[in-house]
């Protein structure tokens, strides 16, 4: 017998979760999501119809750990704590769950499909979601993963400067600047799940496309999960090219500042740096 799922008669929500699953598969294939590494959330409030809003909780009321005033009545899909991306790729509601934020904006409850507890990074992901709503960004997805080449670069002080690292990555191929025009912001090492890390990430995401956590991984946001993945992928590709040149025994020359400026002009990109 088929298990009851919230996705029955909700094809749009099903499609969104299918996209999340597709991204989770890429993360695993790329070697960015070992074991239960990485986590993600997706704002699905737009799909919360009356029946969904009336669904009873299948968990106790749980604390977020923060009060996030823009999340009142919002619904999120969250990867489950301890769950694997490669399992999420096959069945998103067996490796994650759907939660409802309660009216106090400080607690939530799980409503479907199973009482799978969300990622331990939930407070930092929801703080990003709160910020994305507050700014009217239209962004719905948050993604934390472990892209190998970017994390490797973050092990050298030489690359821990956001401006310097961004300039190197932009100069690898023309598309990097075009698709990640705000670049990458580096956050100094902090304990995973710490308030310090969450606050620093929030500060950085205002100014950069992707945030790189020193010796750990990245955080990206997007209108959907694929966009958050693409931002990360574009910047990591540039890091991989830089690394490949190093493996050939030389430092990549990089596009000239004039060539980078030309891309900026042609694509009408903000002259931020
Ligand atoms: Zn991590």
XYZ file of N, CA and C and ligand atoms in Angstrom:
820
model
N 0.842 -1.208 0.000
C 0.000 0.000 0.000
C 0.870 1.249 0.000
N 0.488 2.219 -0.791
C 1.251 3.474 -0.830
C 1.061 4.253 0.464
N 2.179 4.828 0.932
C 2.089 5.637 2.143
C 1.369 6.948 1.824
N 0.621 7.429 2.766
C -0.022 8.737 2.572
C 1.035 9.816 2.529
N 0.906 10.712 1.582
C 1.874 11.804 1.502
C 1.157 13.113 1.229
N 1.732 14.178 1.725
C 1.176 15.515 1.541
C 1.219 15.935 0.073
N 2.000 15.187 -0.723
C 2.173 15.570 -2.138
C 0.997 15.156 -3.014
N 0.114 14.273 -2.496
C -1.054 13.855 -3.275
C -1.918 15.083 -3.593
N -2.255 15.249 -4.865
C -3.066 16.371 -5.352
C -2.378 17.730 -5.159
N -1.083 17.735 -4.974
C -0.340 19.005 -4.906
C 0.843 18.941 -5.889
N 0.531 18.937 -7.187
C 1.594 18.739 -8.190
C 2.672 19.835 -8.173
N 2.292 21.065 -7.823
C 3.299 22.146 -7.819
C 4.302 21.944 -6.688
N 3.781 21.571 -5.521
C 4.670 21.298 -4.392
C 5.555 20.093 -4.706
N 4.947 19.084 -5.335
C 5.696 17.886 -5.710
C 6.850 18.262 -6.646
N 6.574 19.149 -7.600
C 7.608 19.588 -8.545
C 8.743 20.320 -7.817
N 8.383 21.180 -6.860
C 9.403 21.905 -6.079
C 10.303 20.923 -5.337
N 9.692 19.927 -4.713
C 10.491 18.957 -3.950
C 11.297 18.060 -4.887
N 10.767 17.842 -6.090
C 11.516 17.092 -7.098
C 12.788 17.866 -7.462
N 12.658 19.192 -7.597
C 13.827 20.034 -7.898
C 14.856 19.989 -6.766
N 14.369 20.007 -5.522
C 15.265 19.902 -4.366
C 15.997 18.557 -4.414
N 15.252 17.497 -4.727
C 15.841 16.160 -4.807
C 16.905 16.101 -5.910
N 16.616 16.749 -7.026
C 17.576 16.772 -8.135
C 18.889 17.424 -7.684
N 18.773 18.560 -6.984
C 19.965 19.247 -6.468
C 20.717 18.356 -5.474
N 19.983 17.696 -4.583
C 20.621 16.822 -3.590
C 21.436 15.732 -4.285
N 20.903 15.225 -5.396
C 21.637 14.215 -6.175
C 22.936 14.773 -6.734
N 22.876 16.023 -7.236
C 24.099 16.648 -7.773
C 25.138 16.827 -6.665
N 24.682 17.237 -5.477
C 25.613 17.464 -4.361
C 26.371 16.176 -4.033
N 25.634 15.073 -4.035
C 26.246 13.779 -3.749
C 27.221 13.392 -4.867
N 26.780 13.544 -6.125
C 27.628 13.172 -7.266
C 28.924 13.984 -7.292
N 28.839 15.239 -6.886
C 30.014 16.105 -6.916
C 30.963 15.862 -5.738
N 30.529 15.031 -4.793
C 31.368 14.781 -3.624
C 31.308 15.914 -2.616
N 30.229 16.692 -2.684
C 30.074 17.831 -1.766
C 29.201 17.466 -0.561
N 28.730 16.232 -0.480
C 27.733 15.884 0.554
C 27.994 14.488 1.100
N 29.163 14.331 1.724
C 29.497 13.055 2.360
C 28.555 12.784 3.538
N 28.300 11.535 3.791
C 27.452 11.117 4.922
C 26.214 12.024 5.019
N 26.023 12.697 6.183
C 24.854 13.585 6.316
C 25.249 15.056 6.095
N 26.402 15.268 5.435
C 26.928 16.623 5.241
C 25.984 17.515 4.436
N 25.924 18.771 4.821
C 25.115 19.764 4.112
C 23.680 19.775 4.596
N 23.027 20.886 4.376
C 21.607 20.975 4.728
C 20.942 22.065 3.903
N 19.614 22.042 3.897
C 18.885 22.987 3.056
C 17.479 23.197 3.591
N 16.916 24.372 3.230
C 15.500 24.642 3.515
C 14.882 25.335 2.303
N 13.577 25.149 2.147
C 12.847 25.785 1.054
C 11.524 26.330 1.591
N 11.272 27.605 1.340
C 10.004 28.221 1.740
C 8.904 27.744 0.784
N 7.926 27.018 1.302
C 6.853 26.477 0.454
C 5.493 27.083 0.839
N 5.516 28.230 1.501
C 4.281 28.854 1.996
C 3.257 29.077 0.878
N 3.757 29.386 -0.331
C 2.825 29.650 -1.444
C 1.977 28.431 -1.811
N 2.418 27.234 -1.402
C 1.657 26.013 -1.711
C 0.782 25.559 -0.546
N 0.790 26.323 0.541
C 0.026 25.923 1.732
C -1.443 26.305 1.551
N -2.220 25.357 1.012
C -3.649 25.596 0.818
C -4.381 25.410 2.157
N -5.684 25.603 2.108
C -6.467 25.528 3.356
C -6.348 24.180 4.055
N -6.397 23.107 3.252
C -6.294 21.765 3.855
C -4.932 21.579 4.524
N -3.885 22.106 3.890
C -2.544 21.951 4.478
C -2.452 22.742 5.778
N -3.039 23.923 5.761
C -3.011 24.758 6.964
C -3.806 24.120 8.104
N -4.758 23.258 7.745
C -5.584 22.611 8.773
C -4.985 21.294 9.263
N -3.918 20.855 8.626
C -3.329 19.567 9.026
C -2.848 19.625 10.478
N -3.112 18.563 11.247
C -2.637 18.549 12.634
C -1.126 18.332 12.687
N -0.519 18.789 13.775
C 0.912 18.583 13.966
C 1.183 17.104 14.223
N 2.346 16.622 13.780
C 2.749 15.243 14.085
C 3.982 15.245 14.994
N 4.250 16.411 15.583
C 5.361 16.530 16.545
C 4.897 17.438 17.669
N 5.638 17.435 18.797
C 5.361 18.463 19.804
C 5.727 19.832 19.238
N 5.338 20.887 19.937
C 5.789 22.231 19.568
C 7.276 22.327 19.925
N 8.080 22.749 18.952
C 9.538 22.752 19.127
C 10.086 24.173 19.025
N 11.142 24.499 19.793
C 11.708 25.850 19.715
C 12.626 26.006 18.501
N 12.558 27.163 17.844
C 13.501 27.453 16.749
C 14.870 27.794 17.350
N 14.848 28.518 18.478
C 16.092 28.993 19.072
C 16.308 30.471 18.808
N 15.420 31.044 18.020
C 15.456 32.472 17.691
C 14.008 32.909 17.495
N 13.734 34.193 17.650
C 12.415 34.720 17.284
C 12.562 35.447 15.957
N 11.826 34.984 14.955
C 11.982 35.501 13.590
C 10.633 36.023 13.106
N 10.438 37.325 13.271
C 9.099 37.915 13.179
C 8.466 37.880 11.795
N 9.281 37.644 10.750
C 8.697 37.596 9.400
C 8.202 36.214 9.005
N 8.398 35.232 9.874
C 8.079 33.847 9.493
C 6.709 33.377 9.971
N 5.947 34.264 10.571
C 4.632 33.885 11.102
C 3.788 33.185 10.033
N 3.342 31.966 10.354
C 2.472 31.230 9.428
C 3.165 30.687 8.194
N 4.481 30.725 8.162
C 5.205 30.205 6.993
C 5.380 28.689 7.096
N 5.564 28.075 5.920
C 5.801 26.636 5.825
C 7.136 26.411 5.123
N 7.903 25.446 5.630
C 9.202 25.146 5.033
C 9.391 23.652 4.867
N 10.065 23.303 3.762
C 10.611 21.960 3.656
C 12.031 22.043 4.205
N 12.410 21.131 5.114
C 13.744 21.141 5.721
C 14.366 19.759 5.636
N 15.633 19.700 5.272
C 16.339 18.418 5.353
C 16.370 17.981 6.815
N 16.254 16.678 7.050
C 16.238 16.153 8.405
C 17.626 16.080 9.010
N 17.699 16.184 10.316
C 18.995 16.093 10.993
C 19.531 14.665 10.856
N 20.811 14.556 10.545
C 21.445 13.244 10.388
C 21.096 12.519 9.098
N 20.309 13.142 8.220
C 19.885 12.476 6.982
C 20.902 12.738 5.861
N 20.939 11.827 4.909
C 21.895 11.927 3.809
C 21.267 12.622 2.593
N 22.082 13.475 1.926
C 21.625 14.098 0.681
C 21.291 13.030 -0.362
N 22.080 11.960 -0.396
C 21.827 10.947 -1.436
C 20.516 10.215 -1.203
N 20.056 10.157 0.047
C 18.734 9.578 0.330
C 17.637 10.588 0.001
N 17.916 11.862 0.308
C 16.965 12.930 -0.010
C 16.709 12.974 -1.526
N 17.772 12.678 -2.294
C 17.659 12.698 -3.758
C 16.637 11.688 -4.256
N 16.455 10.612 -3.509
C 15.538 9.548 -3.920
C 14.129 9.803 -3.380
N 14.041 10.247 -2.129
C 12.731 10.437 -1.489
C 12.819 11.605 -0.501
N 12.541 12.826 -0.975
C 12.739 14.012 -0.126
C 11.956 13.975 1.184
N 10.799 13.340 1.201
C 10.019 13.334 2.438
C 10.353 12.134 3.337
N 11.371 11.347 2.939
C 11.898 10.316 3.844
C 13.207 10.799 4.472
N 13.745 11.927 3.980
C 15.001 12.480 4.518
C 14.809 13.923 4.965
N 13.565 14.332 5.035
C 13.249 15.693 5.453
C 11.771 15.780 5.771
N 11.335 16.948 6.211
C 9.929 17.081 6.598
C 9.437 18.497 6.319
N 8.122 18.678 6.477
C 7.508 19.992 6.278
C 7.093 20.535 7.638
N 7.519 21.768 7.896
C 7.220 22.375 9.196
C 6.366 23.629 9.026
N 5.633 23.944 10.073
C 4.799 25.146 10.134
C 5.343 26.017 11.269
N 5.584 27.306 10.975
C 6.035 28.232 12.017
C 4.790 28.742 12.754
N 4.840 28.702 14.050
C 3.671 29.103 14.847
C 3.645 30.622 15.057
N 2.533 31.097 15.585
C 2.285 32.546 15.635
C 3.265 33.331 16.507
N 3.935 32.618 17.446
C 4.914 33.344 18.283
C 6.228 33.591 17.541
N 6.354 33.015 16.342
C 7.557 33.179 15.507
C 8.819 32.636 16.180
N 8.656 31.854 17.223
C 9.800 31.307 17.960
C 9.714 29.783 18.055
N 8.584 29.223 17.629
C 8.396 27.771 17.694
C 7.815 27.261 16.377
N 7.916 25.939 16.194
C 7.371 25.316 14.984
C 6.869 23.925 15.319
N 6.125 23.353 14.375
C 5.717 21.960 14.508
C 5.843 21.290 13.145
N 6.055 19.977 13.177
C 6.174 19.216 11.937
C 4.777 18.779 11.529
N 4.465 18.906 10.217
C 3.124 18.502 9.778
C 3.130 17.352 8.771
N 4.277 17.068 8.118
C 4.275 15.986 7.123
C 5.708 15.611 6.742
N 5.915 14.485 6.062
C 5.046 13.318 6.064
C 5.260 12.519 7.352
N 6.521 12.582 7.852
C 6.885 11.849 9.066
C 7.532 12.827 10.045
N 7.518 12.500 11.346
C 8.115 13.434 12.322
C 9.644 13.415 12.302
N 10.220 13.786 11.168
C 11.686 13.838 11.032
C 12.161 15.208 11.500
N 13.016 15.232 12.517
C 13.491 16.514 13.063
C 14.354 17.236 12.039
N 14.142 18.549 11.853
C 14.945 19.297 10.878
C 16.419 19.389 11.279
N 17.234 19.724 10.315
C 18.671 19.949 10.477
C 19.010 20.771 11.736
N 20.154 20.446 12.348
C 20.590 21.199 13.530
C 20.933 22.648 13.172
N 21.109 22.909 11.865
C 21.399 24.271 11.412
C 20.116 25.059 11.145
N 18.970 24.527 11.619
C 17.692 25.190 11.345
C 17.682 26.679 11.745
N 18.193 27.057 12.936
C 18.131 28.479 13.304
C 18.835 29.388 12.286
N 19.998 28.974 11.789
C 20.694 29.846 10.836
C 19.993 29.864 9.484
N 19.450 28.720 9.045
C 18.712 28.695 7.780
C 17.450 29.564 7.886
N 16.730 29.433 8.996
C 15.487 30.213 9.144
C 15.782 31.702 9.322
N 16.935 32.026 9.930
C 17.316 33.440 10.035
C 17.539 34.021 8.639
N 18.130 33.228 7.758
C 18.305 33.661 6.364
C 16.943 33.823 5.690
N 16.049 32.841 5.909
C 14.707 32.907 5.313
C 13.971 34.168 5.792
N 14.119 34.470 7.070
C 13.488 35.653 7.662
C 14.013 36.919 6.984
N 15.306 36.964 6.795
C 15.947 38.111 6.132
C 15.471 38.233 4.679
N 15.357 37.085 3.988
C 14.954 37.086 2.582
C 13.524 37.601 2.422
N 12.669 37.320 3.393
C 11.297 37.846 3.363
C 11.319 39.343 3.673
N 12.065 39.712 4.715
C 12.107 41.109 5.159
C 12.563 42.051 4.043
N 13.479 41.569 3.210
C 14.027 42.426 2.157
C 13.233 42.332 0.858
N 12.181 41.495 0.845
C 11.377 41.348 -0.368
C 12.178 40.775 -1.523
N 13.166 39.934 -1.198
C 14.080 39.412 -2.223
C 13.413 38.426 -3.178
N 12.335 37.789 -2.729
C 11.713 36.747 -3.548
C 12.479 35.429 -3.458
N 13.544 35.392 -2.634
C 14.333 34.173 -2.480
C 13.610 33.196 -1.553
N 13.677 31.906 -1.918
C 12.959 30.887 -1.157
C 13.863 29.780 -0.634
N 15.071 29.659 -1.204
C 15.909 28.493 -0.896
C 17.198 28.882 -0.188
N 17.616 28.045 0.778
C 18.930 28.188 1.408
C 19.649 26.848 1.282
N 20.938 26.906 0.985
C 21.699 25.687 0.725
C 23.087 25.773 1.344
N 23.396 24.820 2.212
C 24.749 24.697 2.764
C 25.355 23.393 2.278
N 26.560 23.478 1.691
C 27.217 22.267 1.215
C 28.733 22.392 1.362
N 29.480 21.355 0.947
C 30.935 21.300 1.152
C 31.659 21.201 -0.195
N 31.681 22.268 -0.998
C 32.334 22.205 -2.319
C 33.861 22.105 -2.149
N 34.427 21.071 -2.714
C 35.806 20.681 -2.374
C 36.838 21.788 -2.633
N 36.848 22.338 -3.861
C 37.920 23.280 -4.195
C 37.787 24.585 -3.411
N 36.579 25.073 -3.220
C 36.408 26.304 -2.435
C 36.842 26.095 -0.990
N 36.476 24.957 -0.418
C 36.874 24.675 0.968
C 38.396 24.555 1.040
N 39.004 23.905 0.045
C 40.470 23.765 0.043
C 41.130 25.150 0.046
N 40.642 26.058 -0.803
C 41.218 27.411 -0.852
C 41.099 28.111 0.503
N 40.028 27.806 1.243
C 39.804 28.498 2.519
C 40.777 28.031 3.602
N 41.655 27.080 3.262
C 42.658 26.626 4.223
C 43.943 27.442 4.151
N 43.990 28.413 3.205
C 45.178 29.258 3.111
C 44.789 30.704 3.394
N 45.555 31.343 4.272
C 45.267 32.750 4.617
C 45.241 33.629 3.384
N 46.016 33.202 2.372
C 46.111 33.960 1.127
C 44.737 34.188 0.480
N 43.802 33.254 0.714
C 42.508 33.334 0.023
C 41.344 33.665 0.962
N 41.644 34.075 2.166
C 40.563 34.345 3.121
C 40.040 35.777 3.035
N 40.573 36.526 2.094
C 40.103 37.893 1.885
C 39.010 37.870 0.798
N 37.802 38.323 1.145
C 36.663 38.213 0.214
C 36.946 38.893 -1.129
N 37.495 40.098 -1.087
C 37.725 40.850 -2.331
C 38.763 40.151 -3.209
N 39.835 39.707 -2.567
C 40.914 39.062 -3.319
C 40.425 37.750 -3.939
N 39.745 36.928 -3.128
C 39.256 35.637 -3.631
C 38.247 35.855 -4.759
N 37.349 36.819 -4.563
C 36.347 37.101 -5.597
C 37.016 37.488 -6.912
N 38.019 38.343 -6.843
C 38.704 38.800 -8.068
C 39.382 37.628 -8.789
N 40.002 36.745 -8.006
C 40.651 35.573 -8.622
C 39.602 34.727 -9.340
N 38.492 34.441 -8.658
C 37.475 33.547 -9.234
C 36.815 34.179 -10.459
N 36.505 35.474 -10.380
C 35.892 36.166 -11.516
C 36.775 36.094 -12.761
N 38.093 36.078 -12.559
C 38.998 36.171 -13.713
C 39.286 34.809 -14.350
N 38.686 33.731 -13.844
C 38.963 32.406 -14.401
C 38.265 32.165 -15.725
N 36.957 32.433 -15.795
C 36.228 32.370 -17.074
C 35.196 33.498 -17.075
N 34.849 34.009 -18.263
C 33.938 35.169 -18.317
C 32.622 34.945 -17.582
N 32.095 33.714 -17.622
C 30.775 33.464 -17.044
C 30.728 33.618 -15.524
N 31.859 33.475 -14.853
C 31.827 33.559 -13.388
C 31.304 34.914 -12.939
N 31.839 35.968 -13.524
C 31.376 37.314 -13.174
C 29.918 37.519 -13.591
N 29.584 37.001 -14.779
C 28.219 37.195 -15.284
C 27.186 36.515 -14.395
N 27.515 35.325 -13.884
C 26.532 34.553 -13.115
C 26.669 34.706 -11.601
N 27.787 35.253 -11.152
C 27.957 35.503 -9.711
C 28.504 36.921 -9.530
N 27.719 37.926 -9.965
C 28.239 39.303 -10.023
C 28.533 39.918 -8.660
N 28.027 39.315 -7.586
C 28.320 39.853 -6.257
C 29.507 39.143 -5.604
N 29.933 38.041 -6.214
C 31.126 37.357 -5.722
C 30.917 36.526 -4.473
N 32.028 36.220 -3.800
C 32.000 35.318 -2.650
C 32.529 36.047 -1.405
N 31.832 35.886 -0.286
C 32.246 36.518 0.965
C 32.755 35.460 1.930
N 33.881 35.726 2.553
C 34.491 34.726 3.443
C 34.173 35.038 4.902
N 33.683 34.032 5.608
C 33.422 34.161 7.051
C 34.493 33.361 7.796
N 35.209 33.992 8.744
C 36.252 33.287 9.496
C 35.678 32.077 10.225
N 36.546 31.108 10.516
C 36.077 29.868 11.135
C 35.274 30.136 12.416
N 34.158 29.455 12.525
C 33.352 29.476 13.746
C 32.698 28.100 13.874
N 32.368 27.733 15.083
C 31.770 26.422 15.349
C 30.467 26.254 14.563
N 30.291 25.089 13.863
C 29.016 24.843 13.199
C 27.847 24.987 14.184
N 26.735 25.480 13.701
C 25.505 25.688 14.490
C 25.605 26.844 15.485
N 26.755 27.536 15.555
C 26.891 28.604 16.555
C 26.160 29.878 16.110
N 25.738 30.655 17.081
C 25.070 31.930 16.808
C 26.030 32.870 16.070
N 27.307 32.809 16.464
C 28.348 33.626 15.849
C 28.415 33.374 14.331
N 28.385 32.092 13.950
C 28.453 31.725 12.533
C 27.189 32.182 11.799
N 26.056 31.985 12.442
C 24.776 32.376 11.820
C 24.733 33.888 11.582
N 25.155 34.662 12.574
C 25.107 36.123 12.448
C 26.066 36.619 11.367
N 27.272 36.037 11.330
C 28.262 36.453 10.330
C 27.771 36.114 8.924
N 27.086 34.982 8.782
C 26.563 34.560 7.477
C 25.501 35.537 6.992
N 24.627 35.896 7.910
C 23.540 36.824 7.585
C 24.089 38.169 7.106
N 25.131 38.621 7.784
C 25.757 39.894 7.425
C 26.369 39.826 6.025
N 26.998 38.691 5.706
C 27.698 38.523 4.428
C 26.744 38.348 3.250
N 25.627 37.625 3.461
C 24.740 37.296 2.338
C 24.061 38.566 1.799
N 24.098 39.637 2.591
C 23.573 40.918 2.088
C 24.428 41.448 0.947
N 25.694 41.056 0.917
C 26.627 41.667 -0.027
C 27.187 40.719 -1.076
N 27.032 39.416 -0.875
C 27.661 38.444 -1.783
C 26.659 37.390 -2.247
N 26.981 36.772 -3.403
C 26.123 35.702 -3.921
C 26.232 34.450 -3.061
N 27.461 34.140 -2.654
C 27.721 32.920 -1.889
C 28.629 33.282 -0.714
N 28.408 32.630 0.423
C 29.254 32.842 1.596
C 30.092 31.581 1.807
N 31.395 31.789 1.998
C 32.313 30.665 2.236
C 32.713 30.642 3.700
N 32.390 29.557 4.367
C 32.791 29.373 5.763
C 34.193 28.772 5.766
N 35.150 29.479 6.388
C 36.536 29.005 6.439
C 36.603 27.560 6.929
N 37.330 26.739 6.163
C 37.589 25.323 6.521
C 36.299 24.537 6.770
N 35.238 24.862 6.055
C 33.982 24.141 6.262
C 33.153 23.997 4.967
N 32.600 25.069 4.439
C 31.715 24.916 3.279
C 31.110 26.238 2.861
N 30.033 26.151 2.088
C 29.403 27.365 1.563
C 27.941 27.459 1.989
N 27.411 28.685 1.911
C 25.978 28.911 2.050
C 25.557 29.778 0.862
N 24.490 29.358 0.197
C 23.959 30.147 -0.913
C 22.452 30.230 -0.769
N 21.889 31.289 -1.341
C 20.436 31.442 -1.345
C 19.984 31.649 -2.787
N 18.692 31.421 -3.045
C 18.204 31.594 -4.411
C 16.691 31.572 -4.462
N 16.155 31.917 -5.647
C 14.698 31.892 -5.825
C 14.180 30.469 -5.705
N 14.996 29.510 -6.118
C 14.686 28.096 -5.888
C 15.991 27.375 -5.612
N 15.913 26.068 -5.319
C 17.113 25.337 -4.901
C 18.129 25.253 -6.035
N 17.634 25.161 -7.287
C 18.550 25.044 -8.416
C 19.401 26.305 -8.542
N 18.787 27.460 -8.299
C 19.539 28.714 -8.395
C 20.618 28.790 -7.304
N 20.269 28.386 -6.082
C 21.264 28.383 -4.997
C 22.416 27.436 -5.340
N 22.079 26.300 -5.952
C 23.107 25.349 -6.375
C 23.978 25.959 -7.481
N 23.339 26.575 -8.479
C 24.088 27.150 -9.606
C 25.114 28.178 -9.143
N 24.717 29.030 -8.196
C 25.636 30.051 -7.676
C 26.886 29.385 -7.094
N 26.667 28.350 -6.316
C 27.772 27.630 -5.680
C 28.636 26.944 -6.738
N 27.954 26.321 -7.705
C 28.629 25.550 -8.747
C 29.521 26.438 -9.609
N 29.006 27.611 -9.982
C 29.751 28.551 -10.832
C 31.047 28.977 -10.130
N 30.950 29.316 -8.858
C 32.136 29.781 -8.123
C 33.102 28.634 -7.847
N 32.561 27.443 -7.557
C 33.465 26.315 -7.313
C 34.174 25.884 -8.589
N 33.472 26.012 -9.733
C 34.102 25.696 -11.022
C 35.318 26.584 -11.235
N 35.185 27.868 -10.925
C 36.307 28.800 -11.068
C 37.461 28.380 -10.152
N 37.130 27.963 -8.927
C 38.162 27.508 -7.989
C 38.848 26.250 -8.523
N 38.070 25.375 -9.159
C 38.633 24.133 -9.700
C 39.590 24.429 -10.856
N 39.275 25.421 -11.685
C 40.167 25.804 -12.792
C 41.470 26.375 -12.230
N 41.316 27.225 -11.212
C 42.493 27.814 -10.556
C 43.397 26.708 -10.007
N 42.760 25.709 -9.375
C 43.504 24.598 -8.787
C 44.165 23.746 -9.866
N 43.465 23.532 -10.970
C 44.021 22.710 -12.047
C 45.274 23.366 -12.611
N 45.248 24.691 -12.772
C 46.435 25.413 -13.245
C 47.592 25.197 -12.261
N 47.302 25.266 -10.976
C 48.336 25.034 -9.951
C 48.913 23.626 -10.106
N 48.035 22.657 -10.393
C 48.484 21.274 -10.575
C 49.378 21.130 -11.805
N 49.140 21.989 -12.821
C 49.994 21.991 -14.018
C 51.341 22.652 -13.709
N 51.444 23.271 -12.543
C 52.717 23.843 -12.123
C 52.824 25.347 -12.314
N 51.705 26.001 -12.622
C 51.753 27.465 -12.748
C 50.523 28.082 -12.103
N 50.576 29.393 -11.847
C 49.415 30.103 -11.317
C 48.633 30.694 -12.485
N 47.331 30.433 -12.499
C 46.496 30.916 -13.608
C 46.667 32.425 -13.767
N 46.833 32.861 -15.002
C 47.047 34.286 -15.278
C 45.789 35.093 -14.957
N 44.649 34.525 -15.281
C 43.378 35.234 -15.069
C 43.119 36.215 -16.204
N 41.850 36.466 -16.466
C 41.496 37.468 -17.478
C 42.036 38.823 -17.025
N 42.368 39.672 -17.972
C 42.885 41.003 -17.615
C 41.765 41.839 -16.986
N 42.101 42.840 -16.180
C 41.073 43.724 -15.617
C 40.202 44.361 -16.703
N 40.809 44.627 -17.874
C 40.049 45.223 -18.997
C 38.998 44.227 -19.501
N 39.385 42.964 -19.596
C 38.455 41.929 -20.083
C 37.308 41.746 -19.086
N 37.642 41.798 -17.798
C 36.603 41.663 -16.767
C 35.648 42.852 -16.854
N 36.208 44.050 -17.033
C 35.383 45.260 -17.132
C 34.458 45.201 -18.349
N 34.969 44.623 -19.426
C 34.170 44.493 -20.651
C 32.938 43.616 -20.396
N 33.140 42.530 -19.661
C 32.015 41.640 -19.313
C 30.991 42.431 -18.487
N 31.525 43.189 -17.543
C 30.657 43.980 -16.670
C 29.784 44.936 -17.492
N 30.386 45.562 -18.494
C 29.673 46.532 -19.334
C 28.648 45.826 -20.225
N 29.105 44.770 -20.883
C 28.235 44.061 -21.843
C 27.020 43.456 -21.127
N 27.248 42.888 -19.946
C 26.157 42.246 -19.211
C 25.430 43.230 -18.291
N 25.863 44.498 -18.343
C 25.226 45.536 -17.525
C 25.197 45.173 -16.039
N 26.367 44.764 -15.537
C 26.455 44.317 -14.143
C 26.817 45.487 -13.239
N 26.398 45.435 -11.986
C 26.707 46.527 -11.051
C 28.217 46.685 -10.906
N 28.680 47.926 -10.913
C 30.115 48.176 -10.799
C 30.497 48.235 -9.324
N 30.323 47.093 -8.669
C 30.433 47.068 -7.212
C 31.872 47.139 -6.752
N 32.739 46.382 -7.457
C 34.140 46.362 -7.043
C 35.034 46.668 -8.216
Zn 28.673 21.621 6.936
